[in-house]
Amino acid sequence: MAEFTVYDETTAPEASRPYLEAAKKRMGFVTTLNGVMGESPELLAGYNALAEQFGKSSLPAHAKQVVLITISVENGCEYCVAAHSTIALRTKVPAEVVEALRAGKQLDDPELEAVCRFTRLVVSGRGWVDDAEVQAFLDAGYTRRHVMDVVLGVGMKTLSNYTNHIAHTRLDDAWQDQRWTRP
């Protein structure tokens, strides 16, 4: 197994340092994910830019968290499932929603279930989603812009999920309470 360094804002390559400093201000610490990404300033910058844009996207706040957890479960990313479960709970996503997402079960909330289902189809189909499924997502009250916002979330999470798979990123203490193991 290749070893990857977990950088911080003082040890990272010079071009990565501003991104890690910003992450530390935003989160209170440099996550091991960001620390690993620090190896490539371009990856770190790209991931952070996509995360910022996804945060500004038109999806409702709870739907954004559903998207992020769903992608991470589909990709089997133990790090991101734990991190986003913690963040979702902190942002008042109901615990039963988080637990259902982590278990791959259907959600009781029809609007959140629609975004979960559509996201799952985008990931599992590698973007090839049947037109009827796109229409079902639209019929559930979402818009074409929401479709594209889900694609943005998939792009962002694919970067982090794949980084974690390759680097075997250590789970931060902040996410330990929501540790998750892929089935």
Coordinates of N, CA and C in Angstrom, one line a residue:
M1 N 0.9 -1.2 0.0 CA 0.0 0.0 0.0 C 0.9 1.2 0.0
A2 N 0.6 2.2 -0.9 CA 1.3 3.4 -0.9 C 0.9 4.3 0.3
E3 N 1.9 4.9 0.9 CA 1.7 5.8 2.0 C 1.5 7.2 1.5
F4 N 0.5 7.9 2.0 CA 0.2 9.3 1.7 C 0.4 10.1 2.9
T5 N 1.1 11.2 2.8 CA 1.3 12.2 3.9 C 0.0 12.9 4.2
V6 N -0.3 13.1 5.4 CA -1.4 14.0 5.8 C -0.8 15.3 6.2
Y7 N -0.9 16.3 5.4 CA -0.3 17.6 5.6 C -1.2 18.5 6.5
D8 N -0.6 19.5 7.0 CA -1.3 20.6 7.7 C -0.9 21.9 7.0
E9 N -1.4 23.0 7.5 CA -1.2 24.3 6.9 C 0.3 24.7 7.0
T10 N 1.1 24.0 7.8 CA 2.5 24.4 7.9 C 3.4 23.5 7.1
T11 N 3.0 22.3 6.8 CA 3.9 21.3 6.2 C 3.6 21.0 4.8
A12 N 2.4 21.5 4.3 CA 2.0 21.2 2.9 C 2.8 21.9 1.9
P13 N 2.8 21.4 0.7 CA 3.4 22.2 -0.4 C 2.9 23.6 -0.4
E14 N 3.7 24.5 -0.7 CA 3.4 26.0 -0.6 C 2.0 26.3 -1.2
A15 N 1.7 25.8 -2.4 CA 0.5 26.2 -3.0 C -0.7 25.6 -2.3
S16 N -0.6 24.6 -1.5 CA -1.7 24.0 -0.8 C -2.0 24.7 0.5
R17 N -1.0 25.4 1.1 CA -1.2 26.0 2.4 C -2.3 27.0 2.6
P18 N -2.6 27.9 1.6 CA -3.8 28.8 1.8 C -5.1 28.0 1.9
Y19 N -5.2 26.9 1.1 CA -6.5 26.1 1.2 C -6.6 25.4 2.5
L20 N -5.5 24.9 3.1 CA -5.5 24.2 4.4 C -5.8 25.2 5.5
E21 N -5.2 26.4 5.4 CA -5.5 27.5 6.4 C -6.9 27.9 6.3
A22 N -7.5 28.0 5.2 CA -8.9 28.3 5.0 C -9.8 27.2 5.6
A23 N -9.4 26.0 5.4 CA -10.2 24.8 5.9 C -10.1 24.8 7.4
K24 N -9.0 25.1 8.0 CA -8.8 25.2 9.4 C -9.7 26.2 10.0
K25 N -9.8 27.4 9.4 CA -10.7 28.5 9.9 C -12.1 28.0 9.8
R26 N -12.5 27.4 8.7 CA -13.9 27.0 8.4 C -14.3 25.9 9.4
M27 N -13.5 24.9 9.6 CA -13.8 23.7 10.3 C -13.3 23.6 11.7
G28 N -12.3 24.5 12.0 CA -11.6 24.4 13.3 C -10.5 23.5 13.4
F29 N -10.2 22.7 12.3 CA -9.1 21.8 12.2 C -8.9 21.5 10.7
V30 N -7.8 21.0 10.3 CA -7.6 20.5 9.0 C -8.0 19.0 9.0
T31 N -9.0 18.7 8.2 CA -9.4 17.3 8.1 C -8.3 16.5 7.5
T32 N -8.3 15.2 7.8 CA -7.3 14.3 7.2 C -7.5 14.2 5.7
L33 N -8.8 14.3 5.3 CA -9.1 14.3 3.8 C -8.4 15.5 3.2
N34 N -8.5 16.7 3.7 CA -7.9 17.9 3.1 C -6.4 17.8 3.3
G35 N -5.9 17.2 4.4 CA -4.5 17.0 4.5 C -3.9 16.1 3.5
V36 N -4.6 15.0 3.1 CA -4.1 14.1 2.1 C -4.2 14.8 0.7
M37 N -5.3 15.5 0.5 CA -5.4 16.2 -0.8 C -4.3 17.3 -1.0
G38 N -3.8 17.8 0.1 CA -2.7 18.8 0.1 C -1.5 18.4 -0.8
E39 N -1.4 17.1 -1.0 CA -0.3 16.6 -1.9 C -0.4 17.2 -3.3
S40 N -1.7 17.5 -3.7 CA -1.9 18.1 -5.0 C -2.7 19.4 -4.8
P41 N -2.0 20.5 -4.9 CA -2.7 21.8 -4.7 C -3.9 21.9 -5.6
E42 N -3.8 21.4 -6.8 CA -4.9 21.5 -7.8 C -6.1 20.7 -7.4
L43 N -5.9 19.4 -6.9 CA -7.0 18.6 -6.4 C -7.6 19.3 -5.2
L44 N -6.8 19.8 -4.3 CA -7.4 20.5 -3.1 C -8.2 21.7 -3.5
A45 N -7.6 22.5 -4.4 CA -8.3 23.7 -4.8 C -9.6 23.4 -5.6
G46 N -9.6 22.4 -6.4 CA -10.7 21.9 -7.2 C -11.8 21.4 -6.2
Y47 N -11.5 20.6 -5.3 CA -12.4 20.0 -4.4 C -13.1 21.1 -3.5
N48 N -12.3 22.0 -3.0 CA -12.8 23.1 -2.2 C -13.7 24.1 -3.0
A49 N -13.4 24.3 -4.3 CA -14.2 25.1 -5.1 C -15.5 24.5 -5.4
L50 N -15.5 23.2 -5.7 CA -16.7 22.4 -5.9 C -17.6 22.4 -4.7
A51 N -17.0 22.2 -3.5 CA -17.7 22.2 -2.3 C -18.4 23.5 -2.0
E52 N -17.7 24.6 -2.3 CA -18.2 25.9 -2.1 C -19.4 26.1 -3.0
Q53 N -19.3 25.7 -4.3 CA -20.4 25.9 -5.2 C -21.6 25.0 -4.9
F54 N -21.3 23.8 -4.5 CA -22.4 22.9 -4.1 C -23.1 23.5 -2.9
G55 N -22.4 24.1 -2.0 CA -23.0 24.8 -0.8 C -24.0 25.9 -1.2
K56 N -23.7 26.5 -2.3 CA -24.5 27.6 -2.9 C -25.6 27.1 -3.8
S57 N -25.6 25.9 -4.1 CA -26.6 25.3 -5.1 C -28.0 25.5 -4.6
S58 N -28.9 25.3 -5.5 CA -30.3 25.6 -5.3 C -31.0 24.5 -4.5
L59 N -30.4 23.4 -4.2 CA -31.0 22.3 -3.5 C -31.3 22.8 -2.0
P60 N -32.4 22.4 -1.5 CA -32.7 22.7 -0.1 C -31.6 22.1 0.8
A61 N -31.4 22.7 2.0 CA -30.3 22.3 2.9 C -30.3 20.8 3.2
H62 N -31.4 20.3 3.6 CA -31.4 18.9 4.0 C -31.2 18.0 2.8
A63 N -31.7 18.4 1.6 CA -31.5 17.7 0.4 C -30.0 17.6 0.0
K64 N -29.3 18.7 0.3 CA -27.8 18.6 0.0 C -27.2 17.6 0.9
Q65 N -27.5 17.5 2.1 CA -26.9 16.4 3.0 C -27.3 15.0 2.5
V66 N -28.6 14.9 2.1 CA -29.0 13.6 1.5 C -28.1 13.2 0.3
V67 N -27.9 14.2 -0.6 CA -27.1 13.9 -1.7 C -25.7 13.5 -1.3
L68 N -25.0 14.2 -0.4 CA -23.7 13.8 0.0 C -23.6 12.5 0.7
I69 N -24.5 12.2 1.6 CA -24.4 10.9 2.2 C -24.8 9.7 1.2
T70 N -25.8 10.0 0.4 CA -26.1 8.9 -0.6 C -25.0 8.6 -1.5
I71 N -24.3 9.6 -2.0 CA -23.1 9.4 -2.9 C -22.1 8.6 -2.2
S72 N -21.8 9.0 -0.9 CA -20.7 8.3 -0.2 C -21.1 6.9 0.2
V73 N -22.4 6.6 0.5 CA -22.8 5.2 0.7 C -22.7 4.4 -0.6
E74 N -23.1 5.0 -1.7 CA -23.0 4.3 -3.0 C -21.6 3.9 -3.3
N75 N -20.7 4.9 -3.1 CA -19.3 4.7 -3.4 C -18.5 3.9 -2.3
G76 N -19.2 3.6 -1.2 CA -18.6 2.8 -0.1 C -17.5 3.6 0.6
C77 N -17.6 4.9 0.7 CA -16.6 5.7 1.4 C -16.9 5.9 2.9
E78 N -16.2 5.1 3.7 CA -16.4 5.1 5.1 C -16.1 6.4 5.7
Y79 N -15.0 7.1 5.3 CA -14.7 8.4 5.8 C -15.8 9.4 5.5
C80 N -16.3 9.5 4.3 CA -17.2 10.6 3.9 C -18.6 10.3 4.5
V81 N -19.0 9.0 4.6 CA -20.3 8.7 5.3 C -20.2 9.2 6.7
A82 N -19.2 8.9 7.5 CA -19.0 9.3 8.8 C -19.0 10.9 8.9
A83 N -18.2 11.5 8.1 CA -18.1 13.0 8.2 C -19.5 13.6 7.8
H84 N -20.1 13.2 6.7 CA -21.4 13.9 6.4 C -22.5 13.5 7.3
S85 N -22.5 12.3 7.9 CA -23.5 12.0 8.9 C -23.4 12.9 10.0
T86 N -22.2 13.2 10.5 CA -22.0 14.1 11.6 C -22.5 15.5 11.3
I87 N -22.1 16.0 10.1 CA -22.5 17.3 9.6 C -24.0 17.4 9.5
A88 N -24.6 16.4 8.9 CA -26.0 16.3 8.7 C -26.8 16.5 10.0
L89 N -26.3 15.7 11.0 CA -27.0 15.7 12.3 C -26.8 17.1 13.0
R90 N -25.6 17.7 12.8 CA -25.4 19.0 13.3 C -26.2 20.1 12.7
T91 N -26.6 19.9 11.4 CA -27.5 20.8 10.7 C -28.9 20.4 10.8
K92 N -29.3 19.6 11.8 CA -30.7 19.3 12.1 C -31.4 18.4 11.1
V93 N -30.6 17.6 10.3 CA -31.3 16.6 9.5 C -31.7 15.5 10.5
P94 N -33.0 15.1 10.5 CA -33.5 14.1 11.5 C -32.6 12.9 11.5
A95 N -32.4 12.4 12.7 CA -31.5 11.2 12.9 C -32.1 10.0 12.2
E96 N -33.4 9.9 12.1 CA -33.9 8.7 11.4 C -33.6 8.8 9.9
V97 N -33.5 10.0 9.3 CA -33.1 10.2 7.9 C -31.7 9.7 7.7
V98 N -30.8 10.2 8.6 CA -29.4 9.9 8.5 C -29.2 8.4 8.6
E99 N -29.9 7.8 9.6 CA -29.7 6.3 9.8 C -30.2 5.5 8.6
A100 N -31.4 5.9 8.0 CA -31.9 5.3 6.8 C -30.9 5.4 5.7
L101 N -30.4 6.6 5.5 CA -29.4 6.8 4.4 C -28.2 5.9 4.6
R102 N -27.7 5.8 5.8 CA -26.5 5.0 6.1 C -26.8 3.5 5.8
A103 N -28.0 3.1 6.1 CA -28.4 1.7 5.9 C -28.9 1.4 4.5
G104 N -29.0 2.4 3.6 CA -29.5 2.2 2.3 C -31.0 1.9 2.2
K105 N -31.7 2.4 3.2 CA -33.2 2.2 3.3 C -33.9 3.3 2.7
Q106 N -35.2 3.1 2.4 CA -36.0 4.1 1.8 C -36.4 5.1 2.9
L107 N -36.4 6.4 2.5 CA -36.8 7.5 3.5 C -38.3 7.7 3.5
D108 N -38.8 8.0 4.7 CA -40.2 8.3 4.9 C -40.7 9.6 4.3
D109 N -39.8 10.5 4.2 CA -40.0 11.9 3.6 C -40.0 11.7 2.1
P110 N -41.1 11.9 1.4 CA -41.1 11.7 -0.1 C -40.2 12.6 -0.9
E111 N -40.0 13.9 -0.4 CA -39.2 14.8 -1.1 C -37.7 14.4 -1.0
L112 N -37.3 14.0 0.2 CA -35.9 13.6 0.5 C -35.7 12.2 -0.2
E113 N -36.7 11.3 -0.2 CA -36.5 10.0 -0.9 C -36.3 10.3 -2.4
A114 N -37.0 11.2 -2.9 CA -36.9 11.5 -4.4 C -35.4 11.9 -4.7
V115 N -34.9 12.8 -3.9 CA -33.5 13.2 -4.1 C -32.5 12.1 -3.9
C116 N -32.8 11.3 -2.9 CA -31.9 10.1 -2.6 C -31.9 9.1 -3.8
R117 N -33.1 8.8 -4.2 CA -33.3 7.9 -5.3 C -32.6 8.4 -6.6
F118 N -32.8 9.6 -6.9 CA -32.2 10.2 -8.1 C -30.7 10.2 -8.0
T119 N -30.2 10.6 -6.8 CA -28.7 10.6 -6.6 C -28.1 9.2 -6.8
R120 N -28.8 8.3 -6.2 CA -28.3 6.9 -6.3 C -28.3 6.4 -7.7
L121 N -29.3 6.8 -8.5 CA -29.3 6.4 -9.9 C -28.2 7.1 -10.7
V122 N -27.9 8.4 -10.4 CA -26.8 9.1 -11.1 C -25.5 8.3 -10.8
V123 N -25.3 8.0 -9.5 CA -24.0 7.4 -9.2 C -23.9 6.0 -9.8
S124 N -24.9 5.1 -9.5 CA -24.9 3.7 -10.0 C -24.9 3.6 -11.5
G125 N -25.5 4.6 -12.2 CA -25.6 4.5 -13.6 C -24.4 5.3 -14.3
R126 N -23.5 5.9 -13.4 CA -22.4 6.7 -13.9 C -22.9 7.8 -14.8
G127 N -24.1 8.4 -14.4 CA -24.7 9.5 -15.1 C -25.7 9.1 -16.2
W128 N -25.8 7.8 -16.5 CA -26.8 7.4 -17.4 C -28.1 7.1 -16.6
V129 N -29.0 8.0 -16.6 CA -30.3 7.9 -15.9 C -31.4 7.9 -16.9
D130 N -32.3 6.9 -16.8 CA -33.4 6.8 -17.7 C -34.2 8.1 -17.7
D131 N -34.7 8.5 -18.8 CA -35.5 9.7 -18.9 C -36.7 9.7 -18.0
A132 N -37.3 8.5 -17.8 CA -38.5 8.4 -16.9 C -38.1 8.7 -15.5
E133 N -36.9 8.3 -15.1 CA -36.4 8.6 -13.7 C -36.1 10.0 -13.5
V134 N -35.6 10.7 -14.5 CA -35.4 12.1 -14.5 C -36.7 12.8 -14.3
Q135 N -37.7 12.4 -15.1 CA -39.0 13.0 -15.0 C -39.7 12.7 -13.6
A136 N -39.4 11.5 -13.1 CA -40.0 11.2 -11.7 C -39.4 12.2 -10.7
F137 N -38.1 12.5 -10.8 CA -37.5 13.5 -9.9 C -38.1 14.9 -10.1
L138 N -38.3 15.3 -11.3 CA -39.0 16.6 -11.6 C -40.4 16.6 -11.1
D139 N -41.1 15.5 -11.3 CA -42.5 15.4 -10.8 C -42.6 15.4 -9.3
A140 N -41.5 15.1 -8.6 CA -41.4 15.1 -7.1 C -41.3 16.6 -6.6
G141 N -41.2 17.5 -7.5 CA -41.1 18.9 -7.1 C -39.7 19.5 -7.3
Y142 N -38.8 18.8 -7.9 CA -37.5 19.3 -8.2 C -37.4 19.9 -9.6
T143 N -36.4 20.6 -9.9 CA -36.3 21.4 -11.1 C -35.1 20.8 -11.9
R144 N -35.0 21.3 -13.2 CA -33.8 20.9 -14.0 C -32.5 21.4 -13.4
R145 N -32.6 22.6 -12.7 CA -31.4 23.1 -12.0 C -31.0 22.1 -10.9
H146 N -32.0 21.6 -10.2 CA -31.7 20.6 -9.1 C -31.0 19.4 -9.7
V147 N -31.4 19.0 -10.9 CA -30.8 17.8 -11.6 C -29.3 18.1 -11.7
M148 N -29.0 19.3 -12.2 CA -27.6 19.7 -12.4 C -26.9 19.9 -11.1
D149 N -27.6 20.3 -10.1 CA -26.9 20.5 -8.7 C -26.6 19.1 -8.2
V150 N -27.4 18.1 -8.4 CA -27.0 16.7 -8.0 C -25.8 16.3 -8.7
V151 N -25.7 16.6 -10.0 CA -24.5 16.2 -10.8 C -23.2 16.9 -10.2
L152 N -23.4 18.2 -9.8 CA -22.3 18.9 -9.1 C -21.9 18.2 -7.8
G153 N -22.8 17.8 -7.0 CA -22.5 17.0 -5.8 C -21.8 15.7 -6.1
V154 N -22.2 15.0 -7.1 CA -21.6 13.8 -7.5 C -20.1 14.0 -7.9
G155 N -19.9 15.0 -8.6 CA -18.5 15.4 -9.0 C -17.7 15.7 -7.8
M156 N -18.2 16.5 -6.9 CA -17.4 16.8 -5.7 C -17.1 15.6 -4.9
K157 N -18.2 14.8 -4.6 CA -18.0 13.7 -3.7 C -17.1 12.6 -4.3
T158 N -17.2 12.5 -5.7 CA -16.3 11.5 -6.3 C -14.9 11.8 -6.1
L159 N -14.5 13.1 -6.1 CA -13.1 13.5 -5.8 C -12.7 13.0 -4.4
S160 N -13.6 13.3 -3.4 CA -13.2 12.9 -2.0 C -13.3 11.4 -1.8
N161 N -14.3 10.8 -2.3 CA -14.5 9.4 -2.1 C -13.3 8.6 -2.7
Y162 N -12.9 8.9 -3.9 CA -11.8 8.2 -4.6 C -10.5 8.5 -3.9
T163 N -10.3 9.7 -3.4 CA -9.1 10.1 -2.7 C -9.0 9.2 -1.4
N164 N -10.1 9.1 -0.7 CA -10.1 8.3 0.5 C -9.9 6.8 0.3
H165 N -10.4 6.3 -0.8 CA -10.2 4.9 -1.2 C -8.7 4.6 -1.4
I166 N -8.1 5.5 -2.2 CA -6.7 5.3 -2.6 C -5.8 5.5 -1.4
A167 N -6.0 6.6 -0.7 CA -5.1 6.9 0.4 C -5.4 6.2 1.8
H168 N -6.6 5.5 1.8 CA -7.0 4.9 3.1 C -7.0 5.9 4.2
T169 N -7.6 7.0 3.9 CA -7.6 8.2 4.8 C -8.1 7.8 6.2
R170 N -7.4 8.2 7.2 CA -7.7 7.9 8.6 C -8.9 8.8 9.0
L171 N -9.9 8.3 9.7 CA -11.0 9.0 10.2 C -10.7 10.0 11.3
D172 N -11.1 11.2 11.1 CA -10.8 12.2 12.1 C -11.6 11.9 13.4
D173 N -11.1 12.4 14.5 CA -11.8 12.2 15.8 C -13.2 12.8 15.8
A174 N -13.3 13.9 15.1 CA -14.6 14.7 15.0 C -15.7 13.8 14.4
W175 N -15.3 12.8 13.6 CA -16.4 12.0 12.9 C -16.5 10.6 13.5
Q176 N -15.8 10.3 14.6 CA -15.8 9.0 15.2 C -17.1 8.5 15.6
D177 N -18.0 9.4 16.2 CA -19.3 8.9 16.7 C -20.2 8.4 15.6
Q178 N -19.9 8.8 14.3 CA -20.7 8.3 13.2 C -19.9 7.3 12.3
R179 N -18.9 6.7 12.9 CA -18.1 5.7 12.1 C -19.1 4.8 11.4
W180 N -18.7 4.4 10.2 CA -19.6 3.6 9.3 C -18.7 2.6 8.6
T181 N -19.1 1.4 8.4 CA -18.4 0.4 7.7 C -19.2 -0.1 6.5
R182 N -18.6 -0.1 5.3 CA -19.4 -0.5 4.1 C -19.8 -1.9 4.2
P183 N -20.9 -2.2 3.8 CA -21.4 -3.6 3.8 C -20.6 -4.6 3.0

